[in-house]
PDB file of C-alpha atoms in Angstrom:
ATOM      1  CA  UNK A1390      90.289 100.903  36.798  1.00 48.00           C
ATOM      2  CA  UNK A1391      92.720  98.158  35.854  1.00 56.00           C
ATOM      3  CA  UNK A1392      94.515  96.063  38.444  1.00 61.00           C
ATOM      4  CA  UNK A1393      97.905  95.245  36.982  1.00 57.00           C
ATOM      5  CA  UNK A1394      98.865  92.194  38.980  1.00 66.00           C
ATOM      6  CA  UNK A1395      97.119  89.969  41.500  1.00 73.00           C
ATOM      7  CA  UNK A1396      97.056  86.404  42.766  1.00 80.00           C
ATOM      8  CA  UNK A1397      94.496  84.535  44.762  1.00 77.00           C
ATOM      9  CA  UNK A1398      95.370  84.022  48.417  1.00 70.00           C
ATOM     10  CA  UNK A1399      94.464  81.300  50.928  1.00 72.00           C
ATOM     11  CA  UNK A1400      91.059  81.014  49.230  1.00 79.00           C
ATOM     12  CA  UNK A1401      89.785  82.106  45.822  1.00 82.00           C
ATOM     13  CA  UNK A1402      87.965  85.012  47.464  1.00 87.00           C
ATOM     14  CA  UNK A1403      91.088  86.648  48.917  1.00 92.00           C
ATOM     15  CA  UNK A1404      93.458  88.364  46.506  1.00 92.00           C
ATOM     16  CA  UNK A1405      97.048  89.547  46.748  1.00 92.00           C
ATOM     17  CA  UNK A1406      97.570  92.666  44.659  1.00 92.00           C
ATOM     18  CA  UNK A1407     101.037  94.005  43.858  1.00 92.00           C
ATOM     19  CA  UNK A1408     102.292  97.387  42.782  1.00 94.00           C
ATOM     20  CA  UNK A1409     104.056  97.718  39.462  1.00 94.00           C
ATOM     21  CA  UNK A1410     106.119 100.419  41.170  1.00 96.00           C
ATOM     22  CA  UNK A1411     109.383  99.056  42.524  1.00 95.00           C
ATOM     23  CA  UNK A1412     111.541 100.446  45.305  1.00 94.00           C
ATOM     24  CA  UNK A1413     114.046 101.573  42.706  1.00 94.00           C
ATOM     25  CA  UNK A1414     111.284 103.599  41.023  1.00 96.00           C
ATOM     26  CA  UNK A1415     110.583 105.411  44.303  1.00 96.00           C
ATOM     27  CA  UNK A1416     114.287 106.192  44.775  1.00 95.00           C
ATOM     28  CA  UNK A1417     114.399 107.600  41.255  1.00 96.00           C
ATOM     29  CA  UNK A1418     111.301 109.759  41.710  1.00 97.00           C
ATOM     30  CA  UNK A1419     112.780 111.355  44.841  1.00 97.00           C
ATOM     31  CA  UNK A1420     116.245 111.733  43.327  1.00 96.00           C
ATOM     32  CA  UNK A1421     114.715 113.416  40.279  1.00 96.00           C
ATOM     33  CA  UNK A1422     112.944 115.991  42.455  1.00 97.00           C
ATOM     34  CA  UNK A1423     116.212 116.821  44.213  1.00 97.00           C
ATOM     35  CA  UNK A1424     118.503 116.791  41.190  1.00 97.00           C
ATOM     36  CA  UNK A1425     116.118 118.838  39.028  1.00 97.00           C
ATOM     37  CA  UNK A1426     116.185 121.847  41.378  1.00 98.00           C
ATOM     38  CA  UNK A1427     119.971 121.474  41.779  1.00 98.00           C
ATOM     39  CA  UNK A1428     120.320 121.548  37.999  1.00 98.00           C
ATOM     40  CA  UNK A1429     118.188 124.708  37.723  1.00 98.00           C
ATOM     41  CA  UNK A1430     120.406 126.407  40.331  1.00 98.00           C
ATOM     42  CA  UNK A1431     123.689 125.201  38.831  1.00 98.00           C
ATOM     43  CA  UNK A1432     123.148 126.307  35.225  1.00 97.00           C
ATOM     44  CA  UNK A1433     123.587 129.950  36.242  1.00 97.00           C
ATOM     45  CA  UNK A1434     127.316 129.130  36.015  1.00 98.00           C
ATOM     46  CA  UNK A1435     129.438 128.504  32.917  1.00 98.00           C
ATOM     47  CA  UNK A1436     129.381 124.997  31.497  1.00 97.00           C
ATOM     48  CA  UNK A1437     133.176 125.000  31.564  1.00 98.00           C
ATOM     49  CA  UNK A1438     133.183 125.473  35.345  1.00 98.00           C
ATOM     50  CA  UNK A1439     134.238 122.347  37.226  1.00 98.00           C
ATOM     51  CA  UNK A1440     131.615 120.929  39.575  1.00 98.00           C
ATOM     52  CA  UNK A1441     132.522 118.900  42.652  1.00 98.00           C
ATOM     53  CA  UNK A1442     129.758 116.882  44.320  1.00 98.00           C
ATOM     54  CA  UNK A1443     130.617 115.471  47.765  1.00 98.00           C
ATOM     55  CA  UNK A1444     128.776 112.288  48.747  1.00 96.00           C
ATOM     56  CA  UNK A1445     127.316 109.627  46.466  1.00 95.00           C
ATOM     57  CA  UNK A1446     124.450 108.077  48.393  1.00 90.00           C
ATOM     58  CA  UNK A1447     121.821 108.769  46.920  1.00 86.00           C
ATOM     59  CA  UNK A1448     121.340 112.442  46.170  1.00 92.00           C
ATOM     60  CA  UNK A1449     124.903 112.826  44.938  1.00 96.00           C
ATOM     61  CA  UNK A1450     124.682 110.197  42.219  1.00 96.00           C
ATOM     62  CA  UNK A1451     121.443 111.718  40.942  1.00 96.00           C
ATOM     63  CA  UNK A1452     122.953 115.198  40.848  1.00 97.00           C
ATOM     64  CA  UNK A1453     126.143 114.229  38.995  1.00 97.00           C
ATOM     65  CA  UNK A1454     124.170 112.372  36.330  1.00 97.00           C
ATOM     66  CA  UNK A1455     121.851 115.347  35.859  1.00 97.00           C
ATOM     67  CA  UNK A1456     124.676 117.926  35.799  1.00 98.00           C
ATOM     68  CA  UNK A1457     126.709 115.900  33.297  1.00 97.00           C
ATOM     69  CA  UNK A1458     124.161 116.976  30.697  1.00 96.00           C
ATOM     70  CA  UNK A1459     125.331 120.605  31.030  1.00 97.00           C
ATOM     71  CA  UNK A1460     128.796 120.794  32.545  1.00 98.00           C
ATOM     72  CA  UNK A1461     131.980 119.561  30.852  1.00 97.00           C
ATOM     73  CA  UNK A1462     133.454 118.141  34.068  1.00 97.00           C
ATOM     74  CA  UNK A1463     131.727 116.770  37.157  1.00 98.00           C
ATOM     75  CA  UNK A1464     133.743 115.178  39.949  1.00 98.00           C
ATOM     76  CA  UNK A1465     132.050 112.936  42.512  1.00 98.00           C
ATOM     77  CA  UNK A1466     134.053 112.591  45.744  1.00 98.00           C
ATOM     78  CA  UNK A1467     133.201 109.915  48.300  1.00 97.00           C
ATOM     79  CA  UNK A1468     135.200 108.205  51.043  1.00 95.00           C
ATOM     80  CA  UNK A1469     133.746 104.830  49.974  1.00 95.00           C
ATOM     81  CA  UNK A1470     135.588 103.773  46.775  1.00 96.00           C
ATOM     82  CA  UNK A1471     133.110 101.005  45.918  1.00 96.00           C
ATOM     83  CA  UNK A1472     130.332 103.568  45.482  1.00 96.00           C
ATOM     84  CA  UNK A1473     131.844 104.401  42.087  1.00 96.00           C
ATOM     85  CA  UNK A1474     129.749 101.453  40.880  1.00 95.00           C
ATOM     86  CA  UNK A1475     126.662 103.658  41.180  1.00 95.00           C
ATOM     87  CA  UNK A1476     127.789 105.668  38.145  1.00 95.00           C
ATOM     88  CA  UNK A1477     127.055 102.660  35.924  1.00 94.00           C
ATOM     89  CA  UNK A1478     123.989 101.610  37.897  1.00 93.00           C
ATOM     90  CA  UNK A1479     120.321 102.111  36.927  1.00 92.00           C
ATOM     91  CA  UNK A1480     119.734 104.559  39.781  1.00 93.00           C
ATOM     92  CA  UNK A1481     119.248 108.190  38.774  1.00 91.00           C
ATOM     93  CA  UNK A1482     118.648 109.627  35.341  1.00 90.00           C
ATOM     94  CA  UNK A1483     119.622 107.686  32.244  1.00 92.00           C
ATOM     95  CA  UNK A1484     122.539 109.433  30.517  1.00 94.00           C
ATOM     96  CA  UNK A1485     124.501 108.981  27.293  1.00 95.00           C
ATOM     97  CA  UNK A1486     128.005 107.544  27.162  1.00 95.00           C
ATOM     98  CA  UNK A1487     129.284 111.008  26.210  1.00 96.00           C
ATOM     99  CA  UNK A1488     127.755 112.545  29.343  1.00 96.00           C
ATOM    100  CA  UNK A1489     128.914 109.637  31.487  1.00 95.00           C
ATOM    101  CA  UNK A1490     132.477 110.254  30.321  1.00 96.00           C
ATOM    102  CA  UNK A1491     132.305 113.715  31.918  1.00 97.00           C
ATOM    103  CA  UNK A1492     131.797 112.161  35.372  1.00 97.00           C
ATOM    104  CA  UNK A1493     134.928 111.340  37.373  1.00 97.00           C
ATOM    105  CA  UNK A1494     135.070 109.650  40.755  1.00 98.00           C
ATOM    106  CA  UNK A1495     137.621 109.934  43.552  1.00 98.00           C
ATOM    107  CA  UNK A1496     138.008 109.026  47.213  1.00 97.00           C
ATOM    108  CA  UNK A1497     140.747 111.631  47.617  1.00 97.00           C
ATOM    109  CA  UNK A1498     139.173 114.185  49.956  1.00 96.00           C
ATOM    110  CA  UNK A1499     141.760 116.839  49.042  1.00 97.00           C
ATOM    111  CA  UNK A1500     139.974 117.097  45.674  1.00 98.00           C
ATOM    112  CA  UNK A1501     136.847 118.569  47.266  1.00 98.00           C
ATOM    113  CA  UNK A1502     138.675 121.916  46.899  1.00 98.00           C
ATOM    114  CA  UNK A1503     139.382 121.482  43.182  1.00 97.00           C
ATOM    115  CA  UNK A1504     136.042 122.759  41.853  1.00 97.00           C
ATOM    116  CA  UNK A1505     134.536 126.097  40.873  1.00 98.00           C
ATOM    117  CA  UNK A1506     131.143 124.955  42.152  1.00 98.00           C
ATOM    118  CA  UNK A1507     130.679 122.611  45.117  1.00 98.00           C
ATOM    119  CA  UNK A1508     127.598 120.641  46.138  1.00 98.00           C
ATOM    120  CA  UNK A1509     127.815 119.113  49.619  1.00 97.00           C
ATOM    121  CA  UNK A1510     125.330 116.265  50.203  1.00 97.00           C
ATOM    122  CA  UNK A1511     127.117 114.715  53.182  1.00 95.00           C
ATOM    123  CA  UNK A1512     124.584 115.712  55.863  1.00 92.00           C
ATOM    124  CA  UNK A1513     125.088 114.517  59.447  1.00 93.00           C
ATOM    125  CA  UNK A1514     128.716 113.667  60.214  1.00 90.00           C
ATOM    126  CA  UNK A1515     129.914 114.684  56.773  1.00 92.00           C
ATOM    127  CA  UNK A1516     132.081 117.672  55.889  1.00 95.00           C
ATOM    128  CA  UNK A1517     132.887 119.510  59.107  1.00 95.00           C
ATOM    129  CA  UNK A1518     133.198 123.207  59.900  1.00 96.00           C
ATOM    130  CA  UNK A1519     137.008 123.245  59.634  1.00 96.00           C
ATOM    131  CA  UNK A1520     136.821 121.720  56.161  1.00 97.00           C
ATOM    132  CA  UNK A1521     133.994 124.065  55.163  1.00 97.00           C
ATOM    133  CA  UNK A1522     136.071 127.139  56.053  1.00 97.00           C
ATOM    134  CA  UNK A1523     138.622 126.222  53.345  1.00 98.00           C
ATOM    135  CA  UNK A1524     136.181 126.564  50.422  1.00 98.00           C
ATOM    136  CA  UNK A1525     136.570 129.641  48.216  1.00 98.00           C
ATOM    137  CA  UNK A1526     134.383 128.984  45.185  1.00 98.00           C
ATOM    138  CA  UNK A1527     131.986 130.579  42.680  1.00 98.00           C
ATOM    139  CA  UNK A1528     128.989 128.697  44.055  1.00 98.00           C
ATOM    140  CA  UNK A1529     128.253 126.425  47.013  1.00 98.00           C
ATOM    141  CA  UNK A1530     125.110 124.368  47.549  1.00 98.00           C
ATOM    142  CA  UNK A1531     124.525 122.258  50.649  1.00 97.00           C
ATOM    143  CA  UNK A1532     121.761 119.705  51.289  1.00 97.00           C
ATOM    144  CA  UNK A1533     119.802 120.168  54.512  1.00 96.00           C
ATOM    145  CA  UNK A1534     119.568 116.677  56.086  1.00 95.00           C
ATOM    146  CA  UNK A1535     116.600 117.763  58.220  1.00 95.00           C
ATOM    147  CA  UNK A1536     113.172 117.657  56.608  1.00 94.00           C
ATOM    148  CA  UNK A1537     110.439 119.042  58.856  1.00 91.00           C
ATOM    149  CA  UNK A1538     112.162 120.273  62.038  1.00 84.00           C
ATOM    150  CA  UNK A1539     110.176 117.725  64.060  1.00 91.00           C
ATOM    151  CA  UNK A1540     113.031 116.235  66.110  1.00 92.00           C
ATOM    152  CA  UNK A1541     114.938 118.388  68.586  1.00 94.00           C
ATOM    153  CA  UNK A1542     118.027 116.182  68.750  1.00 94.00           C
ATOM    154  CA  UNK A1543     118.378 116.058  64.983  1.00 93.00           C
ATOM    155  CA  UNK A1544     117.760 119.791  64.737  1.00 91.00           C
ATOM    156  CA  UNK A1545     120.529 120.437  67.273  1.00 93.00           C
ATOM    157  CA  UNK A1546     122.839 118.015  65.450  1.00 94.00           C
ATOM    158  CA  UNK A1547     122.317 119.779  62.135  1.00 94.00           C
ATOM    159  CA  UNK A1548     125.228 122.179  61.523  1.00 95.00           C
ATOM    160  CA  UNK A1549     124.754 123.066  57.840  1.00 95.00           C
ATOM    161  CA  UNK A1550     124.081 126.724  58.607  1.00 95.00           C
ATOM    162  CA  UNK A1551     127.347 127.017  60.538  1.00 96.00           C
ATOM    163  CA  UNK A1552     129.186 125.186  57.743  1.00 96.00           C
ATOM    164  CA  UNK A1553     127.655 127.377  55.056  1.00 96.00           C
ATOM    165  CA  UNK A1554     128.488 130.587  56.930  1.00 96.00           C
ATOM    166  CA  UNK A1555     132.181 129.618  56.871  1.00 97.00           C
ATOM    167  CA  UNK A1556     132.287 129.010  53.101  1.00 97.00           C
ATOM    168  CA  UNK A1557     133.646 131.867  50.972  1.00 97.00           C
ATOM    169  CA  UNK A1558     131.366 132.165  47.936  1.00 98.00           C
ATOM    170  CA  UNK A1559     129.176 134.889  46.372  1.00 97.00           C
ATOM    171  CA  UNK A1560     126.445 132.360  45.648  1.00 97.00           C
ATOM    172  CA  UNK A1561     125.374 130.086  48.488  1.00 98.00           C
ATOM    173  CA  UNK A1562     122.211 128.013  48.663  1.00 98.00           C
ATOM    174  CA  UNK A1563     120.506 125.179  50.547  1.00 98.00           C
ATOM    175  CA  UNK A1564     118.731 122.161  49.030  1.00 97.00           C
ATOM    176  CA  UNK A1565     115.624 121.486  51.128  1.00 97.00           C
ATOM    177  CA  UNK A1566     113.359 118.450  50.661  1.00 97.00           C
ATOM    178  CA  UNK A1567     110.260 117.633  52.714  1.00 96.00           C
ATOM    179  CA  UNK A1568     106.559 116.810  52.483  1.00 96.00           C
ATOM    180  CA  UNK A1569     105.917 113.555  54.349  1.00 95.00           C
ATOM    181  CA  UNK A1570     106.613 114.696  57.932  1.00 93.00           C
ATOM    182  CA  UNK A1571     109.749 112.558  57.963  1.00 94.00           C
ATOM    183  CA  UNK A1572     112.564 113.469  60.314  1.00 93.00           C
ATOM    184  CA  UNK A1573     115.269 113.674  57.669  1.00 94.00           C
ATOM    185  CA  UNK A1574     115.374 114.479  53.965  1.00 95.00           C
ATOM    186  CA  UNK A1575     117.453 111.454  53.001  1.00 93.00           C
ATOM    187  CA  UNK A1576     116.220 109.530  49.990  1.00 93.00           C
ATOM    188  CA  UNK A1577     116.022 106.305  52.012  1.00 91.00           C
ATOM    189  CA  UNK A1578     114.155 108.050  54.826  1.00 93.00           C
ATOM    190  CA  UNK A1579     111.672 109.555  52.381  1.00 96.00           C
ATOM    191  CA  UNK A1580     111.242 106.184  50.649  1.00 94.00           C
ATOM    192  CA  UNK A1581     110.427 104.495  53.949  1.00 93.00           C
ATOM    193  CA  UNK A1582     108.049 107.398  54.624  1.00 95.00           C
ATOM    194  CA  UNK A1583     106.276 106.718  51.314  1.00 96.00           C
ATOM    195  CA  UNK A1584     105.958 103.028  52.188  1.00 95.00           C
ATOM    196  CA  UNK A1585     104.705 103.440  55.771  1.00 95.00           C
ATOM    197  CA  UNK A1586     102.161 106.095  54.766  1.00 96.00           C
ATOM    198  CA  UNK A1587     101.014 103.874  51.899  1.00 96.00           C
ATOM    199  CA  UNK A1588     100.498 100.920  54.247  1.00 95.00           C
ATOM    200  CA  UNK A1589      98.353 103.052  56.545  1.00 96.00           C
ATOM    201  CA  UNK A1590      96.268 104.313  53.613  1.00 96.00           C
ATOM    202  CA  UNK A1591      95.809 100.797  52.253  1.00 96.00           C
ATOM    203  CA  UNK A1592      94.641  99.542  55.646  1.00 96.00           C
ATOM    204  CA  UNK A1593      91.944 102.232  55.708  1.00 96.00           C
ATOM    205  CA  UNK A1594      90.354 100.800  52.529  1.00 96.00           C
ATOM    206  CA  UNK A1595      87.352  98.531  53.057  1.00 96.00           C
ATOM    207  CA  UNK A1596      88.123  94.885  52.331  1.00 95.00           C
ATOM    208  CA  UNK A1597      91.897  95.063  52.974  1.00 96.00           C
ATOM    209  CA  UNK A1598      93.188  92.309  55.277  1.00 95.00           C
ATOM    210  CA  UNK A1599      96.763  93.590  55.487  1.00 94.00           C
ATOM    211  CA  UNK A1600      99.410  95.457  53.506  1.00 95.00           C
ATOM    212  CA  UNK A1601     103.181  94.957  53.356  1.00 92.00           C
ATOM    213  CA  UNK A1602     106.091  96.765  51.737  1.00 90.00           C
ATOM    214  CA  UNK A1603     109.705  95.906  50.983  1.00 78.00           C
ATOM    215  CA  UNK A1604     111.658  97.386  53.892  1.00 77.00           C
ATOM    216  CA  UNK A1605     114.969  95.590  54.170  1.00 78.00           C
ATOM    217  CA  UNK A1606     117.979  97.264  55.782  1.00 83.00           C
ATOM    218  CA  UNK A1607     119.480  98.153  52.431  1.00 86.00           C
ATOM    219  CA  UNK A1608     122.254 100.355  53.818  1.00 85.00           C
ATOM    220  CA  UNK A1609     123.843  97.246  55.324  1.00 89.00           C
ATOM    221  CA  UNK A1610     124.146  95.815  51.810  1.00 90.00           C
ATOM    222  CA  UNK A1611     125.760  99.011  50.510  1.00 91.00           C
ATOM    223  CA  UNK A1612     128.089 100.029  53.331  1.00 90.00           C
ATOM    224  CA  UNK A1613     128.815  96.848  55.328  1.00 90.00           C
ATOM    225  CA  UNK A1614     128.636  94.044  52.792  1.00 92.00           C
ATOM    226  CA  UNK A1615     129.551  96.388  49.907  1.00 93.00           C
ATOM    227  CA  UNK A1616     127.247  94.322  47.738  1.00 93.00           C
ATOM    228  CA  UNK A1617     125.934  96.764  45.142  1.00 92.00           C
ATOM    229  CA  UNK A1618     124.628  93.960  42.903  1.00 92.00           C
ATOM    230  CA  UNK A1619     122.726  92.475  45.858  1.00 92.00           C
ATOM    231  CA  UNK A1620     121.339  95.909  46.666  1.00 91.00           C
ATOM    232  CA  UNK A1621     119.862  96.343  43.201  1.00 92.00           C
ATOM    233  CA  UNK A1622     118.400  92.839  43.308  1.00 91.00           C
ATOM    234  CA  UNK A1623     116.710  93.713  46.613  1.00 90.00           C
ATOM    235  CA  UNK A1624     115.235  97.027  45.425  1.00 91.00           C
ATOM    236  CA  UNK A1625     113.995  95.705  42.094  1.00 93.00           C
ATOM    237  CA  UNK A1626     110.998  93.976  43.727  1.00 90.00           C
ATOM    238  CA  UNK A1627     107.423  95.275  43.820  1.00 92.00           C
ATOM    239  CA  UNK A1628     107.287  97.980  46.499  1.00 95.00           C
ATOM    240  CA  UNK A1629     103.887  97.017  47.895  1.00 94.00           C
ATOM    241  CA  UNK A1630     101.658  93.961  48.292  1.00 93.00           C
ATOM    242  CA  UNK A1631      98.136  93.971  49.707  1.00 94.00           C
ATOM    243  CA  UNK A1632      95.870  91.146  50.814  1.00 94.00           C
ATOM    244  CA  UNK A1633      92.273  92.091  50.066  1.00 94.00           C
ATOM    245  CA  UNK A1634      88.852  90.876  49.034  1.00 94.00           C
ATOM    246  CA  UNK A1635      88.403  94.118  47.086  1.00 91.00           C
ATOM    247  CA  UNK A1636      90.550  94.533  43.970  1.00 91.00           C
ATOM    248  CA  UNK A1637      91.990  98.029  43.401  1.00 90.00           C
ATOM    249  CA  UNK A1638      95.052  99.692  41.868  1.00 89.00           C
ATOM    250  CA  UNK A1639      97.651 100.061  44.617  1.00 90.00           C
ATOM    251  CA  UNK A1640     100.110 102.070  42.473  1.00 95.00           C
ATOM    252  CA  UNK A1641      97.879 105.093  42.994  1.00 95.00           C
ATOM    253  CA  UNK A1642      98.485 105.003  46.754  1.00 96.00           C
ATOM    254  CA  UNK A1643     102.251 105.090  46.264  1.00 97.00           C
ATOM    255  CA  UNK A1644     102.022 107.824  43.611  1.00 97.00           C
ATOM    256  CA  UNK A1645      99.973 110.040  45.910  1.00 97.00           C
ATOM    257  CA  UNK A1646     102.588 109.787  48.668  1.00 97.00           C
ATOM    258  CA  UNK A1647     105.486 110.416  46.273  1.00 97.00           C
ATOM    259  CA  UNK A1648     103.722 113.494  44.900  1.00 98.00           C
ATOM    260  CA  UNK A1649     103.661 115.022  48.404  1.00 97.00           C
ATOM    261  CA  UNK A1650     107.472 115.281  48.412  1.00 97.00           C
ATOM    262  CA  UNK A1651     108.948 118.536  47.153  1.00 97.00           C
ATOM    263  CA  UNK A1652     112.436 119.930  46.810  1.00 97.00           C
ATOM    264  CA  UNK A1653     113.452 123.571  46.642  1.00 98.00           C
ATOM    265  CA  UNK A1654     116.575 125.705  46.557  1.00 98.00           C
ATOM    266  CA  UNK A1655     116.794 128.315  49.302  1.00 97.00           C
ATOM    267  CA  UNK A1656     119.163 131.126  48.320  1.00 95.00           C
ATOM    268  CA  UNK A1657     121.358 132.474  51.123  1.00 91.00           C
ATOM    269  CA  UNK A1658     122.465 136.120  51.278  1.00 73.00           C
TER     270      UNK A1658
END
């Protein structure tokens, strides 16, 4: 076993070990799981069909980058204009300039009806039932914001089934992501789930004094301060640090938690 990075602590016998995995890496791992199953569902349609993805943060940006490798035109619609910066950001799959040119961005909500295929990632408080009833498309995929059905209030708040029932489409489906007993399937929620579970596992290892993870309130940077550059600076740090007298590879703890997350497409009749 090789320990990638460590420092001595308050004495030479106490070490601080750091993960090589960064928060951004965890976001990308989760986004890849979600966008990969979306891609597999979407390629049943013609590549000339126009895809509209509603909602950027974070599932949406991962999906548009993945779908740009197949479809000729992918439109990302979001009410926050500054989120267009995510198209050129390091989050999500790396794509060529040619594929990137296929991605368009708009904050004009009337354009959500301009596609042949629609993917709604807006979750709680997003597209409502009245808006959903106006869709008449070849395919419609909606992300379930609930992960494990372990919170009654969130379960009651979740209206994706009502929204989906109102959509006119021969091919409807739900994107479902779970695995860590988190309350929601949001990428940030799952990332925090990975970190908290990893801390608990680290603390159970003999010789560990304490463990800490990067857990800033990143959504404030994105939506309140609108500081996308600051956000990427914050999430480019090592995800986990552990104080211990026993050197070990802490990346493995994070990898094990990430591997527990799975995404699937649930086809609706």
